[in-house]
Short mmCIF file of C-alpha atoms in Angstrom, two decimals:
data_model
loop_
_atom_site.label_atom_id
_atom_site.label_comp_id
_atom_site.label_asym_id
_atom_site.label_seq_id
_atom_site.Cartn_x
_atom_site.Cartn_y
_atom_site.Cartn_z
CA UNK A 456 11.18 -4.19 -23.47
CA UNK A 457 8.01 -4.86 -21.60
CA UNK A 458 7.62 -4.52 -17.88
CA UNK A 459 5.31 -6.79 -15.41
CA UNK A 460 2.56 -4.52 -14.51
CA UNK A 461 3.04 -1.52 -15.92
CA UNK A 462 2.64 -1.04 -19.91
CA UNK A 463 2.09 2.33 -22.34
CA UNK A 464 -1.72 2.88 -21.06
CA UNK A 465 -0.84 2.44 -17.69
CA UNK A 466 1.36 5.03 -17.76
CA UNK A 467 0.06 7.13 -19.88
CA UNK A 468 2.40 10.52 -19.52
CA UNK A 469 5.18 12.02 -22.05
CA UNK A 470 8.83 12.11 -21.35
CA UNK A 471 8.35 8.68 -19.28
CA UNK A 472 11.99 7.62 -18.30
CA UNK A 473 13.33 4.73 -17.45
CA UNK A 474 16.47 4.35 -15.17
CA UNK A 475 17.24 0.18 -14.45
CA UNK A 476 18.65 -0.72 -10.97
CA UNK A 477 22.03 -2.34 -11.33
CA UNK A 478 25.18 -2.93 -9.17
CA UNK A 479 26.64 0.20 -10.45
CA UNK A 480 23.70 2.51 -9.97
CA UNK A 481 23.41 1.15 -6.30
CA UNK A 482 26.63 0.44 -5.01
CA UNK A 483 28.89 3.06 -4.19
CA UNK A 484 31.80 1.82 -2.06
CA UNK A 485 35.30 0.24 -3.26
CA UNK A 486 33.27 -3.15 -1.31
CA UNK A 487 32.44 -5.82 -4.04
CA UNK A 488 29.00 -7.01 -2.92
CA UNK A 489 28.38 -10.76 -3.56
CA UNK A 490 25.89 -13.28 -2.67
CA UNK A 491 28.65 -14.64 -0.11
CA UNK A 492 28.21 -11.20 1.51
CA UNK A 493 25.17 -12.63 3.15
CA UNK A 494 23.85 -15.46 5.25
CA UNK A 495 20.62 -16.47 4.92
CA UNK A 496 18.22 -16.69 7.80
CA UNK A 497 14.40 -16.90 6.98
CA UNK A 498 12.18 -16.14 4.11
CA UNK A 499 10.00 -13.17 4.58
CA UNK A 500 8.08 -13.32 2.12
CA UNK A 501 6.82 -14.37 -1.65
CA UNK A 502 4.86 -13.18 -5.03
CA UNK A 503 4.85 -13.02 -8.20
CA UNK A 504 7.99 -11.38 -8.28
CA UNK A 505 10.00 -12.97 -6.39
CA UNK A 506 10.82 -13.60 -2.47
CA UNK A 507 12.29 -11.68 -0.08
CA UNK A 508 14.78 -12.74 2.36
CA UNK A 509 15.65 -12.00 6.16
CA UNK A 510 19.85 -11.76 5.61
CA UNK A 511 22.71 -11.06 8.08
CA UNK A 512 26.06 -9.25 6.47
CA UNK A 513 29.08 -11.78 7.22
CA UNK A 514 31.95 -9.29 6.02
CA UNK A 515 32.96 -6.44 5.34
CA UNK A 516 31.27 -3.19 5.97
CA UNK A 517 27.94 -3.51 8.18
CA UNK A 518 28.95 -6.67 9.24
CA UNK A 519 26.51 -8.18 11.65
CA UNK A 520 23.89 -6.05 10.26
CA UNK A 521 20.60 -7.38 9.36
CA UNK A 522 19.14 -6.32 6.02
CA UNK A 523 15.77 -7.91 3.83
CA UNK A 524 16.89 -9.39 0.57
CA UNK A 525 14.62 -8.85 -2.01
CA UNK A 526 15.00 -11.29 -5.36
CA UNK A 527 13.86 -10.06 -9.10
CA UNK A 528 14.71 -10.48 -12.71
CA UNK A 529 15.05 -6.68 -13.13
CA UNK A 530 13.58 -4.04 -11.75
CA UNK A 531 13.68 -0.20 -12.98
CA UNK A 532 12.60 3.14 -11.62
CA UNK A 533 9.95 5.25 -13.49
CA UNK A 534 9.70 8.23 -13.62
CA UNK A 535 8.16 11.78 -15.27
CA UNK A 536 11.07 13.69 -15.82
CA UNK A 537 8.38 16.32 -17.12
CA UNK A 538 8.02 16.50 -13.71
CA UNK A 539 11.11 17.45 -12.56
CA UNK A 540 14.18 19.28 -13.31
CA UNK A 541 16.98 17.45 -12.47
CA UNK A 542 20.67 18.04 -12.89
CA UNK A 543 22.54 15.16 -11.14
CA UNK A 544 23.39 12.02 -13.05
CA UNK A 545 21.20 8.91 -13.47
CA UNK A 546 22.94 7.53 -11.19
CA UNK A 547 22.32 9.59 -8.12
CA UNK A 548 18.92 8.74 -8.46
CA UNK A 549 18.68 6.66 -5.80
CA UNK A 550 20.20 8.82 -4.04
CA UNK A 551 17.25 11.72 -4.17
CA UNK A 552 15.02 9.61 -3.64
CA UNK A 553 15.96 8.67 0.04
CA UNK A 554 13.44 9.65 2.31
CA UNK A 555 12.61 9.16 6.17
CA UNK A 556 9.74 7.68 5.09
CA UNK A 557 10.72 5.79 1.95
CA UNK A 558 12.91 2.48 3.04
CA UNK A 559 16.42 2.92 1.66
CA UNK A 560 18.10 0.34 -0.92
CA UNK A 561 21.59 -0.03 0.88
CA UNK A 562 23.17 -2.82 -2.47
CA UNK A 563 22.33 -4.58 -5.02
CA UNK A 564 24.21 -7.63 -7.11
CA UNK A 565 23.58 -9.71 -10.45
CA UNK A 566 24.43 -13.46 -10.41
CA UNK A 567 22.53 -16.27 -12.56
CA UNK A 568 19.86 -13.62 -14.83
CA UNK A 569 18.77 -12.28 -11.17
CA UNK A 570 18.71 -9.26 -9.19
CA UNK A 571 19.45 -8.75 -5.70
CA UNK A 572 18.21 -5.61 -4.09
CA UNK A 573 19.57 -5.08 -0.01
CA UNK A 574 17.05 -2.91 1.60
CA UNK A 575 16.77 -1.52 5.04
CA UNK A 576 15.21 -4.33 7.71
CA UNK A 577 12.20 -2.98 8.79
CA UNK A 578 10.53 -5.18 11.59
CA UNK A 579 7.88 -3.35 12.35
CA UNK A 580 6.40 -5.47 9.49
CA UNK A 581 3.26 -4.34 7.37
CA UNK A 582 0.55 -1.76 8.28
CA UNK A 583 -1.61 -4.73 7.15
CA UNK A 584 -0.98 -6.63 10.31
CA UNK A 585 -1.77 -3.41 12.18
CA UNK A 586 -5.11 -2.85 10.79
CA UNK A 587 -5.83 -7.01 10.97
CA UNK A 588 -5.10 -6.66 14.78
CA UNK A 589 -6.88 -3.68 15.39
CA UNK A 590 -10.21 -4.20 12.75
CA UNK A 591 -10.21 -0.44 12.50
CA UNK A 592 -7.78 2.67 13.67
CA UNK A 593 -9.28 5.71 15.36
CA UNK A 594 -9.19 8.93 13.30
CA UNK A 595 -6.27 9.87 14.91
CA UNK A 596 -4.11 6.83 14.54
CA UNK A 597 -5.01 7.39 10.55
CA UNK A 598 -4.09 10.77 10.36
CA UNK A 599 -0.50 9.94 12.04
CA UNK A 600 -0.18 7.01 9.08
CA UNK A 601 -1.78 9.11 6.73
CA UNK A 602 0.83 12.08 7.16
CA UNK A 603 3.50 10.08 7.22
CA UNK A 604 2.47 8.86 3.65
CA UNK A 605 1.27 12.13 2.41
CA UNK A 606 4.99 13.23 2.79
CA UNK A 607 6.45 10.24 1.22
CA UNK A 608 4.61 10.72 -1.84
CA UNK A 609 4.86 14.63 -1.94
CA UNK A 610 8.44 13.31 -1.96
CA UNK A 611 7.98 11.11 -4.52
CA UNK A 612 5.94 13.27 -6.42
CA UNK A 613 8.86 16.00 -6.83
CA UNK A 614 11.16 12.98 -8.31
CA UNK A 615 8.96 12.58 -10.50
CA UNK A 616 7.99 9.13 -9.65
CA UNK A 617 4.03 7.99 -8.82
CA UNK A 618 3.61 5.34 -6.54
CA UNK A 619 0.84 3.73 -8.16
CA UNK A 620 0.42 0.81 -5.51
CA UNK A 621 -0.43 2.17 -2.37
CA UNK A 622 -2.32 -0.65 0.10
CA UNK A 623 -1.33 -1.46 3.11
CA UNK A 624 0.49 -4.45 2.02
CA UNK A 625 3.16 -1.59 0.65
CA UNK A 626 3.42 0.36 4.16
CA UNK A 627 5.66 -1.01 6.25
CA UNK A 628 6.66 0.10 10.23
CA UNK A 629 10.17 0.71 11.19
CA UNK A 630 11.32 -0.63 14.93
CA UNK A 631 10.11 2.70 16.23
CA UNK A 632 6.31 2.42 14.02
CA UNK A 633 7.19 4.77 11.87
CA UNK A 634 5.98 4.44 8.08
CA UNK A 635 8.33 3.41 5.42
CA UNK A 636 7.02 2.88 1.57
CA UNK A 637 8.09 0.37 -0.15
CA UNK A 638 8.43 -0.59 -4.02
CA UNK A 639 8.52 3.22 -4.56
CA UNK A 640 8.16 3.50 -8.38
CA UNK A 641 9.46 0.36 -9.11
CA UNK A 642 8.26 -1.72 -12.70
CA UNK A 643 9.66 -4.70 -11.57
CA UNK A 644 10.22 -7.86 -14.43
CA UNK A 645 7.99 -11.16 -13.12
CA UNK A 646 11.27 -13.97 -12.54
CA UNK A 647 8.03 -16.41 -13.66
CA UNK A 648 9.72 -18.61 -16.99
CA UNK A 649 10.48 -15.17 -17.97
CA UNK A 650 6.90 -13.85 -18.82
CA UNK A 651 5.61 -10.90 -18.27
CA UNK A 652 1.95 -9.29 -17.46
CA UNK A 653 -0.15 -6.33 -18.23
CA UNK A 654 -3.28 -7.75 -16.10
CA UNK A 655 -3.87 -6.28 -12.61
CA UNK A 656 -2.47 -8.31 -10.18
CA UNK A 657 -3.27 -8.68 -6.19
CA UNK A 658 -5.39 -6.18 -4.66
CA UNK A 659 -6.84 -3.74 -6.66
CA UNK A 660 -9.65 -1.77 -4.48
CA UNK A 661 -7.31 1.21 -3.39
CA UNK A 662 -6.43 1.44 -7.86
CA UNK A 663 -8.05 5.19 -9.31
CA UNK A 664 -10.52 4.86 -11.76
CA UNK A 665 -7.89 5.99 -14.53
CA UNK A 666 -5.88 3.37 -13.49
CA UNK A 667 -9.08 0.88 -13.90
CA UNK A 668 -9.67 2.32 -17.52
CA UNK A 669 -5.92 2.04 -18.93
CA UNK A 670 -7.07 5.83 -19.94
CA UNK A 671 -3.42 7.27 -18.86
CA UNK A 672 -2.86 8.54 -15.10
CA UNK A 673 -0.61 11.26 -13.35
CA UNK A 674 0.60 11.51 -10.30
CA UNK A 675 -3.41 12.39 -8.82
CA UNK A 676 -3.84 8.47 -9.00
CA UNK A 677 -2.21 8.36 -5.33
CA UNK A 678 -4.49 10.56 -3.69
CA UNK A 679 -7.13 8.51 -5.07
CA UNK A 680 -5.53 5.21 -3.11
CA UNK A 681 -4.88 7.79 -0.45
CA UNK A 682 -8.59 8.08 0.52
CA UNK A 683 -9.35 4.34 -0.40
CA UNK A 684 -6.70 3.60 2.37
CA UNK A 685 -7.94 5.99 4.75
CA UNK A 686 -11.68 4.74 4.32
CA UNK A 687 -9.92 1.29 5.08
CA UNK A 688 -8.69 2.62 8.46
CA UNK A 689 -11.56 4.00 9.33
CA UNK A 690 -14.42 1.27 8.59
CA UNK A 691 -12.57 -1.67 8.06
CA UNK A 692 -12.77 -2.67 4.31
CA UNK A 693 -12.25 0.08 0.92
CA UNK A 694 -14.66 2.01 -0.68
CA UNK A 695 -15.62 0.06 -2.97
CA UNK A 696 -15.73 -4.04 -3.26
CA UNK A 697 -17.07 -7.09 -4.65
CA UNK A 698 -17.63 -10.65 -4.95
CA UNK A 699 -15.07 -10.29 -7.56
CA UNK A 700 -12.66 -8.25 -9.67
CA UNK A 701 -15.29 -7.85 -12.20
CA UNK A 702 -17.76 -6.67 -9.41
CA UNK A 703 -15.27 -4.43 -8.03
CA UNK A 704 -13.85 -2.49 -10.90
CA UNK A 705 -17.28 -1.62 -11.68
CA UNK A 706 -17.90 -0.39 -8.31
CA UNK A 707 -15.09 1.85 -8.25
CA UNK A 708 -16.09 3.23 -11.83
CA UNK A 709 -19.96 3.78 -10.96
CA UNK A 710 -20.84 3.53 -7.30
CA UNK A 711 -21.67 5.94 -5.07
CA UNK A 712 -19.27 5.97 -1.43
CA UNK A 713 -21.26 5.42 1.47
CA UNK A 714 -20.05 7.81 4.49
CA UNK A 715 -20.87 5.74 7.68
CA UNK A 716 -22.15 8.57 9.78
CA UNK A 717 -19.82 8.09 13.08
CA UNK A 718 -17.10 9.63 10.83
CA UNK A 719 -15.80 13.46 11.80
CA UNK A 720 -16.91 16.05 9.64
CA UNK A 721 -13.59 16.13 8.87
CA UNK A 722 -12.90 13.06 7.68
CA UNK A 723 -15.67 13.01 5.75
CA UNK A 724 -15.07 16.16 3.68
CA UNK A 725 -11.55 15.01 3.30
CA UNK A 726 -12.56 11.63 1.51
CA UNK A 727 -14.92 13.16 -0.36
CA UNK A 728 -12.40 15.43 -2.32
CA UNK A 729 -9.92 12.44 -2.38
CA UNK A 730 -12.03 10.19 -3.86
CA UNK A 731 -13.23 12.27 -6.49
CA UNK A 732 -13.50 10.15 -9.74
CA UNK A 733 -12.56 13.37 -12.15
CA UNK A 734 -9.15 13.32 -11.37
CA UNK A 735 -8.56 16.93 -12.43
CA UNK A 736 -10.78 18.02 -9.03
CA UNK A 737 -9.45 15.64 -6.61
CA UNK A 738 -7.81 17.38 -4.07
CA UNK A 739 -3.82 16.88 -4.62
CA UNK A 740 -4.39 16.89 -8.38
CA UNK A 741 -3.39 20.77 -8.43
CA UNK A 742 0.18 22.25 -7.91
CA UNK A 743 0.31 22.40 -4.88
CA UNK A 744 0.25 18.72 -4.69
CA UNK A 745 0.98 17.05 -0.85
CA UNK A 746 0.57 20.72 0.18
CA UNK A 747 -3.28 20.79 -1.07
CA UNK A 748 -3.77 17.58 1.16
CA UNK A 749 -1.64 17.98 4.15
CA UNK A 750 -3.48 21.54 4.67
CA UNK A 751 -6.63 20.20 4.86
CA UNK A 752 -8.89 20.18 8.23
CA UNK A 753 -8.30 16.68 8.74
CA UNK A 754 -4.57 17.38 9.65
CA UNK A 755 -4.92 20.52 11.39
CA UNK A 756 -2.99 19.07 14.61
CA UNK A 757 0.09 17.71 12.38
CA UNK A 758 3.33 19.50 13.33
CA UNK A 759 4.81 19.20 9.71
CA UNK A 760 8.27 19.81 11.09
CA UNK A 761 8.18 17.46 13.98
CA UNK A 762 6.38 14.78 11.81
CA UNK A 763 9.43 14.74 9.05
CA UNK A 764 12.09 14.72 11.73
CA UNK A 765 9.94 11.27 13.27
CA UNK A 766 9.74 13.31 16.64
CA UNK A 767 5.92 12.53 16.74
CA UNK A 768 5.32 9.68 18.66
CA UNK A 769 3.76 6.77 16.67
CA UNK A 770 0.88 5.06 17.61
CA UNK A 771 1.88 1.37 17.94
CA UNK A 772 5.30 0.53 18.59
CA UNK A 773 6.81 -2.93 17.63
CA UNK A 774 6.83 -5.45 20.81
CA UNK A 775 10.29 -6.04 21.31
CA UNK A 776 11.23 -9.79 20.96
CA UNK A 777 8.57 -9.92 17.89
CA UNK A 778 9.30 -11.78 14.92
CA UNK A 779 7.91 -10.31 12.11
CA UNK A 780 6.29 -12.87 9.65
CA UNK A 781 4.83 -11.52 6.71
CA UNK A 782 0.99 -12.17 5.77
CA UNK A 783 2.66 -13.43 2.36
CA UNK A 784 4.88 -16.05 4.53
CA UNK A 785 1.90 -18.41 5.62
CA UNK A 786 2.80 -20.63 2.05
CA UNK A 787 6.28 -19.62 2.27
CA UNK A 788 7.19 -22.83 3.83
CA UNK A 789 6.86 -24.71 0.33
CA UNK A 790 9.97 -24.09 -1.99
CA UNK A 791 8.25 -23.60 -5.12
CA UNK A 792 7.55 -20.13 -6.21
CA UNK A 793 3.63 -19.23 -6.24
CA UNK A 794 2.31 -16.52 -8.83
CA UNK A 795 -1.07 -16.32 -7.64
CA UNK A 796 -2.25 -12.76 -6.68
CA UNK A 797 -2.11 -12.27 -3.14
CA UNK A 798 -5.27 -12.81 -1.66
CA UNK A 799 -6.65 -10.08 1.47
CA UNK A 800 -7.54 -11.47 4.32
CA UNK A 801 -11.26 -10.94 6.06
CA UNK A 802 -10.94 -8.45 8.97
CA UNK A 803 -12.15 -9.18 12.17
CA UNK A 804 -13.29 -6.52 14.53
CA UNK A 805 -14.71 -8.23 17.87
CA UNK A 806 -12.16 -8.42 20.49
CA UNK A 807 -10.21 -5.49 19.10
CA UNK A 808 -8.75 -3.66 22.14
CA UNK A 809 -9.30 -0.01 20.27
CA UNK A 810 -13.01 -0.74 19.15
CA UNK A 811 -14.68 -1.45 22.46
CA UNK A 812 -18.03 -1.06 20.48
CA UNK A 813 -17.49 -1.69 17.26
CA UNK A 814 -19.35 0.71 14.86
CA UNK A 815 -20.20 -1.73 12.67
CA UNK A 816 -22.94 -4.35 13.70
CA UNK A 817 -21.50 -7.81 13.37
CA UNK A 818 -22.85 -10.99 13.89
CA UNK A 819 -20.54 -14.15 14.98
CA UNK A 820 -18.67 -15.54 11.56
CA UNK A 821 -19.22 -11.92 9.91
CA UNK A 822 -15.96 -10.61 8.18
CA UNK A 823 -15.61 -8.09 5.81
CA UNK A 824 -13.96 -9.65 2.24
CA UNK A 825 -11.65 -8.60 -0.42
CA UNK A 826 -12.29 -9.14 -4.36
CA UNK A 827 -9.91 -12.05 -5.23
CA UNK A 828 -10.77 -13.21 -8.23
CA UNK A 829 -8.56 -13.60 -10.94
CA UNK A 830 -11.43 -12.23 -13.48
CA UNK A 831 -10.57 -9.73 -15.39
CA UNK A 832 -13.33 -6.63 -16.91
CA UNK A 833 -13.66 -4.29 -19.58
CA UNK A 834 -14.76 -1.09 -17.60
CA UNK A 835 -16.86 1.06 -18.60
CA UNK A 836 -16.34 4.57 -18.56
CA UNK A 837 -16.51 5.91 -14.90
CA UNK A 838 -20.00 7.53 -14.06
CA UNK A 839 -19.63 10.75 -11.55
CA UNK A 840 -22.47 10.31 -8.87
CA UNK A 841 -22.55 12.17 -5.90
CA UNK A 842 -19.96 10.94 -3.34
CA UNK A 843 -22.04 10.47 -0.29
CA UNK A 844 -25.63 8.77 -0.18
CA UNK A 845 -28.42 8.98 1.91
CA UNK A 846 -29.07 6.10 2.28
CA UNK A 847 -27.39 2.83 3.22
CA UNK A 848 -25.43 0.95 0.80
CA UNK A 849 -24.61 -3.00 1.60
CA UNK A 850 -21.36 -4.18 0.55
CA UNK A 851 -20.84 -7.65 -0.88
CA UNK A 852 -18.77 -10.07 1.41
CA UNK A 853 -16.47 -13.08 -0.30
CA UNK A 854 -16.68 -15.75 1.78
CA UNK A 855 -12.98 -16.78 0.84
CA UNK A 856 -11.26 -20.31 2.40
CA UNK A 857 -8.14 -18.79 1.82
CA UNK A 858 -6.48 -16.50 4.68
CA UNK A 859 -3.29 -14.57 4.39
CA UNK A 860 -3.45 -13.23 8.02
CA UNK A 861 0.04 -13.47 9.88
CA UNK A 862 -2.23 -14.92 13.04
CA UNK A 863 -4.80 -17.88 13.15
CA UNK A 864 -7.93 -16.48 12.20
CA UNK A 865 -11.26 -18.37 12.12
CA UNK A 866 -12.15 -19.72 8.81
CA UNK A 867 -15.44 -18.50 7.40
CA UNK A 868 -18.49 -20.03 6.94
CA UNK A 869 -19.26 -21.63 3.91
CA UNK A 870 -23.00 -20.30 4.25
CA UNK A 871 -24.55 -18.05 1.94
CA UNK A 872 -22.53 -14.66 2.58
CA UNK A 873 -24.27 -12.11 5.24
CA UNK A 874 -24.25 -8.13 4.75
CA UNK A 875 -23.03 -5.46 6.63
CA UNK A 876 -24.66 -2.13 7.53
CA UNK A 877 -23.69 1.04 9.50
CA UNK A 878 -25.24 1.09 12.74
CA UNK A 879 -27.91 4.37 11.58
CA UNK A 880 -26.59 6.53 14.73
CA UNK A 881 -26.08 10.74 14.63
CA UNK A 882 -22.67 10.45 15.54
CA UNK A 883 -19.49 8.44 16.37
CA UNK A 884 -19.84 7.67 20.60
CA UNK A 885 -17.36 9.95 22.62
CA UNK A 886 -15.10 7.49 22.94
CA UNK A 887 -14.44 6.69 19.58
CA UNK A 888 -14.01 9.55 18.31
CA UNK A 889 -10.98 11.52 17.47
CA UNK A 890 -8.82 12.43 20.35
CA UNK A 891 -5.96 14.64 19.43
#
């Protein structure tokens, strides 16, 4: 049986195992869960998959308790049991993959050809609609996110089970701003008239190269997406991206990364061996796995032990009384499913109340853009150039009509799109740079 999203060469690993999410792998109480478990109070969200509900329990067990309700045909976990060598049953699963920074799946029921998954309420909301707020983070904002992920996937990782899809759109804050992952090796079944897709689908500028070329991956494609988020953080937009998703895939398997120069030495050296196209060198490929990554310079102030037990103080902490409305939401209001690929927002930078000066020069109307178009490519074969230029490489900017921001943002113009360049300066000023 096929899968939506993930096929053979995407893959691409021996002893690939599939265990399906049911009620009986997920439930484990003498409580029959049923639809009438749950009242329905907003719609959080929508793709291609399905939508995901805001839901409050109205008996039994964890009554009162608000949960998200996410809606699929099927969904199944993947993993490598190469990888790992486990001992418990399929169904405890679920179980070792629980994590302090993974959400948990607390039920799941069948009714009508569907599949309800109960997860954990985070309302915190998406890292997304952190990063729209603040344009960029400071280096030491990313390396709190950054840990927190690099231990979720080292957790992951020992499961057997690659994430695959990391992008902000997947991180999500708990009330307290810590980082939960979401979809955690998930092949999730489109609920679309039953079809199903091996295309790319949504944002694909934090995907490895391997990914790109349907060449067969391991678990070294999420410290690829590990840098590409981190360059996001710091500058505002990925590595690499186009006009479209022709433009961009070819970008990300023959362009060189530009290093704006306001960047730590740190930070640069660490994206540098993250986003190494030769996936056998990238740092994180090796045995050591989340240990290679976590022990690098970049992290040197990270008290492992106080980070796992969520004793570190976060960053950015939920308001209390805030709703959270997913980016996803803004067309959520219409009751007809949409299956277009979520589109990315520009990001806006002035105004930002962590970027006094913003190290990027911007003009009024300027936005940085994300490849949306549904275009598909036939890459080439990935070209290793030198991962930091001399030079000054423009990126392209999409001048897009269509915002998925959870707040207004300006439309922009439908001018000829303008380009960006770093500001050509020695060094990030004082104040911007990291403060740990």
């Amino acid at each position: 049986m096929d899968h939506g999203g993930v096929g053979p060469y995407e893959l691409g690993m021996e002893h690939c195992e599939k265990f399906e999410i049911s009620e009986t792998s997920v439930n484990r109480g003498p409580e029959k869960i049923r639809p009438e478990c749950f009242e329905l109070l907003r719609v959080l969200g929508k793709g291609g998959y399905g939508k995901v509900f805001q839901v409050r329990k109205v008996t039994g067990a964890n009554t009162g308790k608000i949960f998200a309700m996410k809606v699929l045909k099927k969904a199944m976990i993947v993993r490598n049991a190469k990888d790992t060598a486990h001992t418990k049953a399929e169904r405890n699963i679920l179980e070792e993959v629980k994590h302090p920074f993974i959400v948990d799946l607390i039920y799941a029921f069948q009714t009508g050809g569907k599949l309800y998954l109960i997860l954990e309420y985070l309302s915190g909301g998406e890292l997304f609609m952190q990063l729209e707020r603040e344009g960029i983070f400071m280096e030491d904002t990313a390396c709190f996110y950054l840990a927190e992920i690099s231990m979720a996937l080292g957790h992951l990782h020992q499961k057997g089970i690659i994430y695959r899809d990391l992008k902000p759109e997947n991180i999500m804050l708990n009330h307290q701003g810590h980082v939960k992952l979401t979809d955690f090796g998930l092949c999730k079944e489109s609920i679309h008239d039953g079809t199903v897709t091996h295309t790319f689908c949504g944002t694909i500028e934090y995907m490895a190269p391997e990914i790109l070329m349907r060449s067969g991956h391991n678990r070294a494609v999420d410290w690829w997406s590990l840098g590409a988020l981190m360059y996001d953080m710091l500058t505002g937009a990925p590595p690499f991206t186009g006009e479209n998703r022709k433009k961009t895939i070819d970008k990300i398997l023959k362009c060189k990364l530009n290093l704006p120069p306001y960047l730590t030495q740190e930070a640069r050296d660490l994206l540098k061996k993250l986003l190494k196209r030769n996936a056998a060198s990238r740092l994180g490929a090796g045995p050591g796995d989340a240990g290679e990554v976590q022990a690098h310079p970049f992290f040197r102030h990270i008290n492992w032990e106080e980070l796992l037990a969520r004793k570190v103080e976060p960053p950015f902490k939920p308001l209390l009384g805030f709703t959270y409305v997913a980016p996803s939401v803004l067309e959520s209001v219409k009751e007809k499913f949409s299956f277009e690929p979520k589109i990315r927002s520009p990001r806006r930078f002035i105004g930002s109340p962590r970027t006094p000066v913003s190290p990027v020069k911007f003009s009024p109307g300027d936005f940085w853009a994300r490849g949306a178009s549904a275009s598909t490519a036939n890459p080439q074969t990935p070209v290793e150039y030198p991962m930091e230029t001399s030079g000054i490489e423009q990126m392209d900017v999409t001048m897009s009509g269509e915002a998925s921001a959870p707040l207004p943002i300006r439309q922009p113009n439908s001018g000829p799109y303008k380009k960006q360049a770093f500001p050509m300066i020695s060094k990030r000023p004082e104040h911007l740079r990291m403060n740990l």
